[in-house]
mmCIF file of C-alpha atoms in Angstrom:
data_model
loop_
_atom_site.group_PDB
_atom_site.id
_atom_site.type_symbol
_atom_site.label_atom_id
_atom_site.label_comp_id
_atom_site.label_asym_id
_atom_site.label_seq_id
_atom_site.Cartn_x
_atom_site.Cartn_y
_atom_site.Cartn_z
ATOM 1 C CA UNK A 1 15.176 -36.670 13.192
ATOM 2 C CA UNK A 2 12.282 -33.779 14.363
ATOM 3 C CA UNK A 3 12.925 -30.466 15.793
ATOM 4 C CA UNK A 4 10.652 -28.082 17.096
ATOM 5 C CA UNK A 5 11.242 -24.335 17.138
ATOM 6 C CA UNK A 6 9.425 -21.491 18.070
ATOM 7 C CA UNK A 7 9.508 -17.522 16.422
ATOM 8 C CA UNK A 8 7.679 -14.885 18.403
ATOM 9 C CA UNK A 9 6.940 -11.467 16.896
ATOM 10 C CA UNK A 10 6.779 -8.514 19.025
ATOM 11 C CA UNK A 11 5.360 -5.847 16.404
ATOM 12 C CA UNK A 12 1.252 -7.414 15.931
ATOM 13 C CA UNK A 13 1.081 -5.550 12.303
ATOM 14 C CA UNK A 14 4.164 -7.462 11.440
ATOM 15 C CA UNK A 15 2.963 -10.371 12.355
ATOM 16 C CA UNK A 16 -0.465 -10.164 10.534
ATOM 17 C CA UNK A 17 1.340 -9.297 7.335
ATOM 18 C CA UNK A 18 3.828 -12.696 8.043
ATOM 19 C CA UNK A 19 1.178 -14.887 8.169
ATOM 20 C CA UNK A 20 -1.609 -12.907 5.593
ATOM 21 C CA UNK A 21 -5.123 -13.267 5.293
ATOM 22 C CA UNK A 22 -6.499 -16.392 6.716
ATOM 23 C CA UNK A 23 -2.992 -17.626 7.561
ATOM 24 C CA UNK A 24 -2.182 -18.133 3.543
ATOM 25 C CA UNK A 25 1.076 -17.352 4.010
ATOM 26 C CA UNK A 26 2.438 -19.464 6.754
ATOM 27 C CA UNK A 27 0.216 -22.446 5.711
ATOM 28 C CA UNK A 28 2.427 -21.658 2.193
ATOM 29 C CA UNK A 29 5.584 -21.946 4.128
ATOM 30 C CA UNK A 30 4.544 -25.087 5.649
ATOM 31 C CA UNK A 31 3.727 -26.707 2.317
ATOM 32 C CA UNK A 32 6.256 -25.839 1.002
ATOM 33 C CA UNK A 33 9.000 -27.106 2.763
ATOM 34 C CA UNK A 34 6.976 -29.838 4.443
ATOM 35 C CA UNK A 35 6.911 -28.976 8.031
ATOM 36 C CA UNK A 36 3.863 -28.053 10.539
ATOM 37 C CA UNK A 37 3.166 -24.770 11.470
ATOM 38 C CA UNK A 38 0.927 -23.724 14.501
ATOM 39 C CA UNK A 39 0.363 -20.186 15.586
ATOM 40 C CA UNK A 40 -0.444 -19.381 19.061
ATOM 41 C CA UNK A 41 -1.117 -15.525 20.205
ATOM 42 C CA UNK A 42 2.422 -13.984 18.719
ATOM 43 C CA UNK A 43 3.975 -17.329 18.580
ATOM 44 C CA UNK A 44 4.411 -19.706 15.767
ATOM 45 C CA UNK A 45 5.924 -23.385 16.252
ATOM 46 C CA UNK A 46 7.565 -25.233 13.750
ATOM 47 C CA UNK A 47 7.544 -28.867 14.026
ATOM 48 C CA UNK A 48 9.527 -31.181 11.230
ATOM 49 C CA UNK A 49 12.594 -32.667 9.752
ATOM 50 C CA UNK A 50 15.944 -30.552 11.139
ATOM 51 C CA UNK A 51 16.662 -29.151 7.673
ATOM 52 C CA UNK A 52 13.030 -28.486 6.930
ATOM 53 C CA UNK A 53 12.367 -26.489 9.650
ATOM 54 C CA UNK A 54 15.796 -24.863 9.153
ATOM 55 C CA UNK A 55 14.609 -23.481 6.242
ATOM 56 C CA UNK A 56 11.314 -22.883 7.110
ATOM 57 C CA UNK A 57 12.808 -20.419 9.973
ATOM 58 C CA UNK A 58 14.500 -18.542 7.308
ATOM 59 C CA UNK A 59 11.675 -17.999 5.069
ATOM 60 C CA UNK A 60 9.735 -16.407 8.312
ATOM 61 C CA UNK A 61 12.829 -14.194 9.389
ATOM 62 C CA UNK A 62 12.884 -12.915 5.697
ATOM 63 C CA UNK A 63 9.054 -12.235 5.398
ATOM 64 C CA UNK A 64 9.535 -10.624 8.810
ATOM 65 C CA UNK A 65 12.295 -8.121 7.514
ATOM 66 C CA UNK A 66 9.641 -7.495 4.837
ATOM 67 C CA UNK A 67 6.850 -7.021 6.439
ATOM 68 C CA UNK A 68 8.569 -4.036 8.941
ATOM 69 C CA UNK A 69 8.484 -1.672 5.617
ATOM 70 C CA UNK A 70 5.108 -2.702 3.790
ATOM 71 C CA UNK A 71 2.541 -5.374 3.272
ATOM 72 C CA UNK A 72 3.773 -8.783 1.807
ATOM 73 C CA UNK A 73 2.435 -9.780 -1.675
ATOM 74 C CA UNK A 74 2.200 -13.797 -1.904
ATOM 75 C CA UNK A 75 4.601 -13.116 -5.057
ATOM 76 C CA UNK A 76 6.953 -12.207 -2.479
ATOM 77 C CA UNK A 77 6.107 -15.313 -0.647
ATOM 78 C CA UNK A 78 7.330 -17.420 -3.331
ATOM 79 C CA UNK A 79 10.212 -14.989 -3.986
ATOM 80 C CA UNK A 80 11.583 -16.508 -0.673
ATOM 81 C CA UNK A 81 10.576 -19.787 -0.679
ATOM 82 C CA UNK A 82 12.271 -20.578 -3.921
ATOM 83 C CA UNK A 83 15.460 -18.838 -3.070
ATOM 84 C CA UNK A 84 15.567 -20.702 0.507
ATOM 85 C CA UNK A 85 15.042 -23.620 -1.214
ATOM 86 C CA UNK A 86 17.580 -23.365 -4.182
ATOM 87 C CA UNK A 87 20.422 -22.714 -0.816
ATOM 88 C CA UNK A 88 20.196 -19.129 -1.000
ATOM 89 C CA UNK A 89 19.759 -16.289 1.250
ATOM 90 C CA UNK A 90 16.952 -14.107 0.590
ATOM 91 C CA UNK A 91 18.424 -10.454 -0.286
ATOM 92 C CA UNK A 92 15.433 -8.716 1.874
ATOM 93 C CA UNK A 93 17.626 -5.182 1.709
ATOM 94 C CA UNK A 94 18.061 -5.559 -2.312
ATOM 95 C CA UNK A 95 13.990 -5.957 -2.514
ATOM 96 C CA UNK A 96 13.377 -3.602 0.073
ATOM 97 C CA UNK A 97 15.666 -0.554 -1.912
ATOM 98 C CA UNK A 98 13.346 2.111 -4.142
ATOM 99 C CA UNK A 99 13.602 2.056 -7.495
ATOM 100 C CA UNK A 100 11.818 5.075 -7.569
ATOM 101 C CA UNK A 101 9.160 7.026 -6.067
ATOM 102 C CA UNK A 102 6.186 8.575 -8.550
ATOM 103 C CA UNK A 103 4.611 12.437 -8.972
ATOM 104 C CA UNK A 104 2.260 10.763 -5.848
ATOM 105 C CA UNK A 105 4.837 10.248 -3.269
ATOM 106 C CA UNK A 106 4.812 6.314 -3.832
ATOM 107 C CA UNK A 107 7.854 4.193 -3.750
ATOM 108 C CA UNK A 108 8.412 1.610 -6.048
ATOM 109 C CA UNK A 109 10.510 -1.398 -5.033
ATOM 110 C CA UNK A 110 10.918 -4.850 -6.851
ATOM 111 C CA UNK A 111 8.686 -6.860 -5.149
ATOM 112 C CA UNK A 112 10.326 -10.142 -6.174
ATOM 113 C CA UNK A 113 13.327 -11.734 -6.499
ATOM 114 C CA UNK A 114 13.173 -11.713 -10.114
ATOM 115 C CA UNK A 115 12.175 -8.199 -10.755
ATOM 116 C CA UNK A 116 15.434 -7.169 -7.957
ATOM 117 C CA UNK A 117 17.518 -9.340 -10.680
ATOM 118 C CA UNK A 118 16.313 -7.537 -13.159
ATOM 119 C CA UNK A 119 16.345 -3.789 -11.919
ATOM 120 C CA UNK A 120 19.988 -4.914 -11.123
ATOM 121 C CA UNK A 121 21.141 -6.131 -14.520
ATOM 122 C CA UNK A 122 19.543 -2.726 -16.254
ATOM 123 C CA UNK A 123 21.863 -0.401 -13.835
ATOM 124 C CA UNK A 124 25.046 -2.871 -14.853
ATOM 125 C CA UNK A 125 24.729 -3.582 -18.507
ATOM 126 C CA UNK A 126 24.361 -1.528 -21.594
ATOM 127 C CA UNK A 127 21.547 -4.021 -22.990
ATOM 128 C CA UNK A 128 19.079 -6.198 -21.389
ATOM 129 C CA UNK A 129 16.318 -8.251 -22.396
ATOM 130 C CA UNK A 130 13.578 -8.680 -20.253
ATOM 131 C CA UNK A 131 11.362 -11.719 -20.894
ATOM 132 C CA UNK A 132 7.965 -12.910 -19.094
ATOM 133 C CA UNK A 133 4.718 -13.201 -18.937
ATOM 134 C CA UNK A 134 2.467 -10.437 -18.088
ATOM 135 C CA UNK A 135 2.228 -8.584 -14.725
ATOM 136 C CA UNK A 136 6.178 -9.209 -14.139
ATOM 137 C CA UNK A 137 6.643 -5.060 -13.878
ATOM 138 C CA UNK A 138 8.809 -5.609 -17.021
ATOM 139 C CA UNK A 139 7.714 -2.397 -18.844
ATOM 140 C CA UNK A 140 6.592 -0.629 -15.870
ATOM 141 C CA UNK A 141 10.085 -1.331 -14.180
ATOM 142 C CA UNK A 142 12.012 -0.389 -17.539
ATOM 143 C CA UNK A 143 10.387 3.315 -17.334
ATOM 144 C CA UNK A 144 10.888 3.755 -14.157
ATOM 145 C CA UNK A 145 14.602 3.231 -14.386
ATOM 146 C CA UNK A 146 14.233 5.200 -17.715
ATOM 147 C CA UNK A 147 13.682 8.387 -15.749
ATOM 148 C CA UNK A 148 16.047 7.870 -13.169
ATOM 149 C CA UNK A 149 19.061 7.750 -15.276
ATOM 150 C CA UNK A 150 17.622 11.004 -17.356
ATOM 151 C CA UNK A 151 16.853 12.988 -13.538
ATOM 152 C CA UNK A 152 20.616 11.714 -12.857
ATOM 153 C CA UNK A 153 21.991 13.174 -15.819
ATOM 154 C CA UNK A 154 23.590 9.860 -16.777
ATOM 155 C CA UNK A 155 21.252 10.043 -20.145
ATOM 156 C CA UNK A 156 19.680 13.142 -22.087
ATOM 157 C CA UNK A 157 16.798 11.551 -23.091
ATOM 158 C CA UNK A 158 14.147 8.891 -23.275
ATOM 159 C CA UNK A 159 13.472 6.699 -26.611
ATOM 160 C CA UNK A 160 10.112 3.944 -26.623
ATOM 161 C CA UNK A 161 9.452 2.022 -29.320
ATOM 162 C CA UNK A 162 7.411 -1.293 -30.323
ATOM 163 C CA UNK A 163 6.364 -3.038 -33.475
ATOM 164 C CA UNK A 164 2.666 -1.338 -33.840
ATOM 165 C CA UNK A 165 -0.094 -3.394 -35.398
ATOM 166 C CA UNK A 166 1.882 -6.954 -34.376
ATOM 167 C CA UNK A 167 4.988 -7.237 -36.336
ATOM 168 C CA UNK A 168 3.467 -5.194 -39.972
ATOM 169 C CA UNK A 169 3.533 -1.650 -38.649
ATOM 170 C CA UNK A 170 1.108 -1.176 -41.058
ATOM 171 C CA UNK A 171 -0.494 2.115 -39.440
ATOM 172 C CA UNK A 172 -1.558 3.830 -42.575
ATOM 173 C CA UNK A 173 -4.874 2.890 -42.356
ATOM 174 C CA UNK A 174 -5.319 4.432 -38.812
ATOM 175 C CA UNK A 175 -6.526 7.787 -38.265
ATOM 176 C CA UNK A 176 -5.167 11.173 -37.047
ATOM 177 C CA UNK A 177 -1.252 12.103 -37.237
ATOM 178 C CA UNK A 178 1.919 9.855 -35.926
ATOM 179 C CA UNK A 179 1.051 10.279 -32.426
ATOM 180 C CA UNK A 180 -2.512 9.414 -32.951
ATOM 181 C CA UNK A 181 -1.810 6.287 -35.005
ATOM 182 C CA UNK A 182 0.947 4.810 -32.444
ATOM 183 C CA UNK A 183 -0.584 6.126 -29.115
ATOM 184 C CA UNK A 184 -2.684 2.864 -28.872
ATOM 185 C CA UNK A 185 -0.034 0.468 -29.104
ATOM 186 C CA UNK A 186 1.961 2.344 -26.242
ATOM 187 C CA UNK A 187 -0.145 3.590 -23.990
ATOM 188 C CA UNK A 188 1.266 1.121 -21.185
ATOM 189 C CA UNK A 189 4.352 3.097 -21.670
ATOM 190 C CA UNK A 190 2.403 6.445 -21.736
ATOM 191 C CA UNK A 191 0.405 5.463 -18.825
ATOM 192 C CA UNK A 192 3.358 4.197 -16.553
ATOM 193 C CA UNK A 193 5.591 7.838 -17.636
ATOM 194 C CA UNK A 194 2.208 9.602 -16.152
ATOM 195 C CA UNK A 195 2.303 7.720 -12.779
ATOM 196 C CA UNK A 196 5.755 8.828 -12.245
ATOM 197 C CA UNK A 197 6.088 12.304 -13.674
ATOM 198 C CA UNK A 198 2.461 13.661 -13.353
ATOM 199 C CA UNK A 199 0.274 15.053 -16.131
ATOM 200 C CA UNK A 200 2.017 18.769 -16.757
ATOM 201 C CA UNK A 201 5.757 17.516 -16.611
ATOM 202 C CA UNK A 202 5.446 14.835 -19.083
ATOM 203 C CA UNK A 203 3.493 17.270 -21.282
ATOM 204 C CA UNK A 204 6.551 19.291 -20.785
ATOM 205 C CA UNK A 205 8.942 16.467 -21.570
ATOM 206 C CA UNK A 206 7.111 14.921 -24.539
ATOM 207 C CA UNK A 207 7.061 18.645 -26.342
ATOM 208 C CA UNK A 208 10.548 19.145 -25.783
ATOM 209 C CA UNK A 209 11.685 16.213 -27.302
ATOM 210 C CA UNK A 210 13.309 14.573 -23.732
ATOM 211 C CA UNK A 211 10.513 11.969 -24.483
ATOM 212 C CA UNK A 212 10.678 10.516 -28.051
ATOM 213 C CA UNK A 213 8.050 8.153 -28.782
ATOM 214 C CA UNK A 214 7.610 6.374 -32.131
ATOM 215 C CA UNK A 215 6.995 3.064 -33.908
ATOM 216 C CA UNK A 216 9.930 0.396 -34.647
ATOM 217 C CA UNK A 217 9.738 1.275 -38.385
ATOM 218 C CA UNK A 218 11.256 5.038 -37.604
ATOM 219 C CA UNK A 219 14.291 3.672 -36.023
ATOM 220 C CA UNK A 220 15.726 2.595 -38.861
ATOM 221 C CA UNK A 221 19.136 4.686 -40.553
ATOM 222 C CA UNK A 222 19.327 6.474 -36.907
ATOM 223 C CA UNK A 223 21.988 6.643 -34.214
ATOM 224 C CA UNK A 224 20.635 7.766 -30.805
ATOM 225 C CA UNK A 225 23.580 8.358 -28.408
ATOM 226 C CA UNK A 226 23.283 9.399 -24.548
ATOM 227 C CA UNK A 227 19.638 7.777 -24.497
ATOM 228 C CA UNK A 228 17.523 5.338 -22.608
ATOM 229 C CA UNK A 229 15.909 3.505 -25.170
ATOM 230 C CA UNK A 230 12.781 1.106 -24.841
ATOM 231 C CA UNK A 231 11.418 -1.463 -27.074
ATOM 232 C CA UNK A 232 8.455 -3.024 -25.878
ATOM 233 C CA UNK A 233 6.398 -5.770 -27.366
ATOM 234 C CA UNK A 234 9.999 -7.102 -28.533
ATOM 235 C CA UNK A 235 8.644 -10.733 -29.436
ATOM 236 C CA UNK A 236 6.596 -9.151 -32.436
ATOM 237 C CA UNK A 237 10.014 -8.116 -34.397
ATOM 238 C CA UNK A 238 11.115 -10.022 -36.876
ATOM 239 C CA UNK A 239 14.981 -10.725 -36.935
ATOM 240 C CA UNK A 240 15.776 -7.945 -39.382
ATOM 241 C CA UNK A 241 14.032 -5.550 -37.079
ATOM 242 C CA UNK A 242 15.536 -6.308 -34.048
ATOM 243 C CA UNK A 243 19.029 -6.229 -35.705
ATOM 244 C CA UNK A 244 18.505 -2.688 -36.989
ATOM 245 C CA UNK A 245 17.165 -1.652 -33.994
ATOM 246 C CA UNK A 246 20.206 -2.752 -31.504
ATOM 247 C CA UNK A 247 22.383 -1.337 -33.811
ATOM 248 C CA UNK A 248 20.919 2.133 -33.409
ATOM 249 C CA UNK A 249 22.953 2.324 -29.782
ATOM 250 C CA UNK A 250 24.887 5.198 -29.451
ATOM 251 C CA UNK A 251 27.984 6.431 -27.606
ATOM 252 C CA UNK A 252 26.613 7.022 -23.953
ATOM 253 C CA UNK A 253 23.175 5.093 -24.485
ATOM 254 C CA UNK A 254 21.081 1.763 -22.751
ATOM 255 C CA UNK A 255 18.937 -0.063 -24.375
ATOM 256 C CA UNK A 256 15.991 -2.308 -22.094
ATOM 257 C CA UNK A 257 14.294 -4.991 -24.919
ATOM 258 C CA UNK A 258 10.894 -6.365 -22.898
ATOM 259 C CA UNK A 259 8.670 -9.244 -24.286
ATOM 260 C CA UNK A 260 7.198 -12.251 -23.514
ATOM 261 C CA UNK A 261 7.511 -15.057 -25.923
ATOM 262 C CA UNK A 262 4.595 -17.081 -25.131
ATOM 263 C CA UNK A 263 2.461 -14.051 -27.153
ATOM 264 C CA UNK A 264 4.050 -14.312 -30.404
ATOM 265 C CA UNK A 265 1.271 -12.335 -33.244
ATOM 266 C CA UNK A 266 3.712 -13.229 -36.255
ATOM 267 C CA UNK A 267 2.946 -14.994 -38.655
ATOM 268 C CA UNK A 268 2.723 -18.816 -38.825
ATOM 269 C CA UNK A 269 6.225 -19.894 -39.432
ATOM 270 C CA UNK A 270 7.815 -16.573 -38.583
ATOM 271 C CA UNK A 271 10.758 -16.262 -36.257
ATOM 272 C CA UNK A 272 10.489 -13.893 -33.914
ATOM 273 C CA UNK A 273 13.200 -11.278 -33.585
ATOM 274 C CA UNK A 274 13.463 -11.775 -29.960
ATOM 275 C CA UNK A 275 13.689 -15.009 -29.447
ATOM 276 C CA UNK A 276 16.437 -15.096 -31.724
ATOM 277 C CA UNK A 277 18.743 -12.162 -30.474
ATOM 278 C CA UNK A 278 18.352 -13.838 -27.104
ATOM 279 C CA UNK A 279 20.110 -17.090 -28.830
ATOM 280 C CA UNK A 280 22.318 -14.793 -30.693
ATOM 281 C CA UNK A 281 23.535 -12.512 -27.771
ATOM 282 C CA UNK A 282 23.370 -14.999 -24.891
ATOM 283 C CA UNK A 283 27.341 -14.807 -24.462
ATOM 284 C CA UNK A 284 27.910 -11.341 -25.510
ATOM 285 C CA UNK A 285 29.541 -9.554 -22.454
ATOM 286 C CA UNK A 286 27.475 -6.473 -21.580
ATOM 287 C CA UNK A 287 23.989 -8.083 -22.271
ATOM 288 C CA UNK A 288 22.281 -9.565 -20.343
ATOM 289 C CA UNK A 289 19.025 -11.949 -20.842
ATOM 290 C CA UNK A 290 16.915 -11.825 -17.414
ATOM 291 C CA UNK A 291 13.452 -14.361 -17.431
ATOM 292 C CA UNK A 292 10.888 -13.703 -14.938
ATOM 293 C CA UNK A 293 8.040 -16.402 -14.507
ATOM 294 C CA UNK A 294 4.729 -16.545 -13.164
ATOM 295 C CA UNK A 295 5.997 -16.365 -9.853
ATOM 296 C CA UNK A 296 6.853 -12.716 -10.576
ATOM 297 C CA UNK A 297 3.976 -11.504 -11.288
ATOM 298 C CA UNK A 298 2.201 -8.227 -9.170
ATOM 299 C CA UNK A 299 -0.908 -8.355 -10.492
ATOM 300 C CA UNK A 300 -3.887 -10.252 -9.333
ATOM 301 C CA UNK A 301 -2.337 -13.213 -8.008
ATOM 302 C CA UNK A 302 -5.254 -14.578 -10.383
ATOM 303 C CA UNK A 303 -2.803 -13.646 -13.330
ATOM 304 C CA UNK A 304 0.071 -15.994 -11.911
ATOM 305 C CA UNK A 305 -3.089 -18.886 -11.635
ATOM 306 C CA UNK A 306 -3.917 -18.479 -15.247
ATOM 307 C CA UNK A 307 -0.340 -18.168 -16.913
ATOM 308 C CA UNK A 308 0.484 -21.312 -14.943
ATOM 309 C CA UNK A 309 -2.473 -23.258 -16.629
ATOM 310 C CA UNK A 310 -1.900 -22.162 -19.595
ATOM 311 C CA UNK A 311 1.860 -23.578 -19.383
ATOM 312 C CA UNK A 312 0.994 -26.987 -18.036
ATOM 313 C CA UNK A 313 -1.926 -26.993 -20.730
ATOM 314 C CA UNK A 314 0.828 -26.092 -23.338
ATOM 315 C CA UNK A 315 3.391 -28.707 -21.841
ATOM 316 C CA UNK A 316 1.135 -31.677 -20.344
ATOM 317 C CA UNK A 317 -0.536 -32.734 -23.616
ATOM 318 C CA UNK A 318 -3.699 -31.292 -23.214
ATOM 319 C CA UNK A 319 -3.820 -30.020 -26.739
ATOM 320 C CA UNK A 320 -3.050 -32.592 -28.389
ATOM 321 C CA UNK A 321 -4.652 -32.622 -32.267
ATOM 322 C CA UNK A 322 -6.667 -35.789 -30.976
ATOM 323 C CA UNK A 323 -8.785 -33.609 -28.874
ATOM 324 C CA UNK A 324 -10.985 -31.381 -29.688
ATOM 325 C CA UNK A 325 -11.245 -27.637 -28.114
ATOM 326 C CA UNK A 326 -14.841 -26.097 -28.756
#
């Protein structure tokens, strides 16, 4: 049985973000849950199976409710369309709340469904591991939250850490002091503390010690209570490392583990210390394991195109031994 039903939008900017540039994202919504779309002036019709175009309605009401407070991202697109489609009500208000705002007055917000699970499980559980591909906000989220429990007072400082040079921390051979030697390996972190502090108070921060930053290999034999601690780059630890390192929690401290385990640098054969706490831990109340996909990234929606090629290369056979790569 077919239905046809008709949304009109009164607000024109809100209604060029709904559909996006060209009409991508209503020609999305109609692929995606098989109906036909056809826009009109303000009005769209919706022409298909009852329960099709029952969910197609929803997606548009939720990109609507988006696209009042900013311009929608086709991550968010498929944000909606997977939680309509899994029975679910899209939580527009949870993705619409700031995580933050940085030194430049801008406010960050998950953009996706993923990254709102995520930023969720980090302000209810002592430990979370965040795993995905790159582009997911994973880091970038992680800091943010970082400095919102230190400007809160609900920590008294800020810990990141990551394996430097891959898994061997091997940084004698670098030039220049500590900082010099690990600055390289987290400058993501460095650059993502900048965007939200500004150049003079995380000068200020980093000399007084609020900001700690140092390689994986330092953590070990310390206890760091009432801090936010970061390790990023998780998937490079081996399972010695990641065990000393979660047991350097404190009384009044979080700890945010990010990686993504499709970009293992161990070596051949090694385990990797993240993919192993993850088996470990999975049932250990007060951790939690969140997995964002391609469909979280907030990058170039070119990223999300090549990590999803490079899984269905990895899972469809294409690289097989019998054929050759030049």
């Amino acid at each position: 049985m077919t239905e046809t039903r008709e949304k009109y939008f009164e607000n024109y900017e809100t209604m060029v973000s709904v559909f996006g540039e060209l009409d991508a994202n209503i020609r999305r919504i109609g692929e995606a849950f098989g109906v036909d779309i056809l826009a009109i002036g303000a009005c769209l019709t919706v022409k298909g199976e009852v329960a099709a175009v029952e969910d197609a309605m929803s997606a548009l009401c939720a990109l609507e409710q988006l696209a009042v407070k900013h311009p929608i991202s086709s991550a968010q697109v498929e944000s909606v369309i997977d939680r309509v489609k899994a029975g679910e009500r899209p939580d527009v208000e949870g993705m619409l709340g700031a995580v933050a705002v940085t030194a430049r007055g801008k406010i960050v917000r998950a953009k996706t469904f993923g990254q709102k699970a995520y930023v969720d499980a980090i302000k209810s559980n002592g430990v979370v591991f965040g795993v995905g591909p790159a582009g997911t906000g994973k880091t970038y989220l992680a800091v943010a939250l970082a400095l919102q429990a230190f400007k809160s007072g609900e920590v008294d400082r800020i810990v990141l850490t990551r394996p430097a040079v891959e898994a061997g921390e091997k940084l004698g051979f670098l030039p220049g002091d500590l900082n010099e030697k690990v600055d390289p390996y987290l400058r993501p972190l460095f650059d993502a503390l900048r965007e939200f502090l500004g150049e003079d108070a995380y000068q200020k921060l980093i000399e007084k010690g609020v900001i700690e930053v140092a390689p994986l290999a330092y953590m070990r034999g310390r206890t760091l209570s009432g801090s936010f601690i970061i390790l990023d780059e998780a998937q490079n630890t081996t399972p010695e490392q990641m065990k000393m390192f979660l047991t350097r929690m404190g009384e009044g401290s979080k700890i945010v583990v990010t990686g993504d385990i499709t970009q293992i640098d161990l070596p051949k054969g090694q385990l990797s210390g993240m993919k192993h706490a993850m088996a470990v831990l999975k049932d250990v109340k007060g951790i939690k394991i969140v997995e964002l996909t391609s469909k979280d990234v907030v990058r170039n929606e070119f990223v999300a195109r090549i990590i999803e090629a490079y899984d269905r290369f990895e899972k469809g056979g294409d690289n097989k031994s019998d054929k050759k790569i030049i």
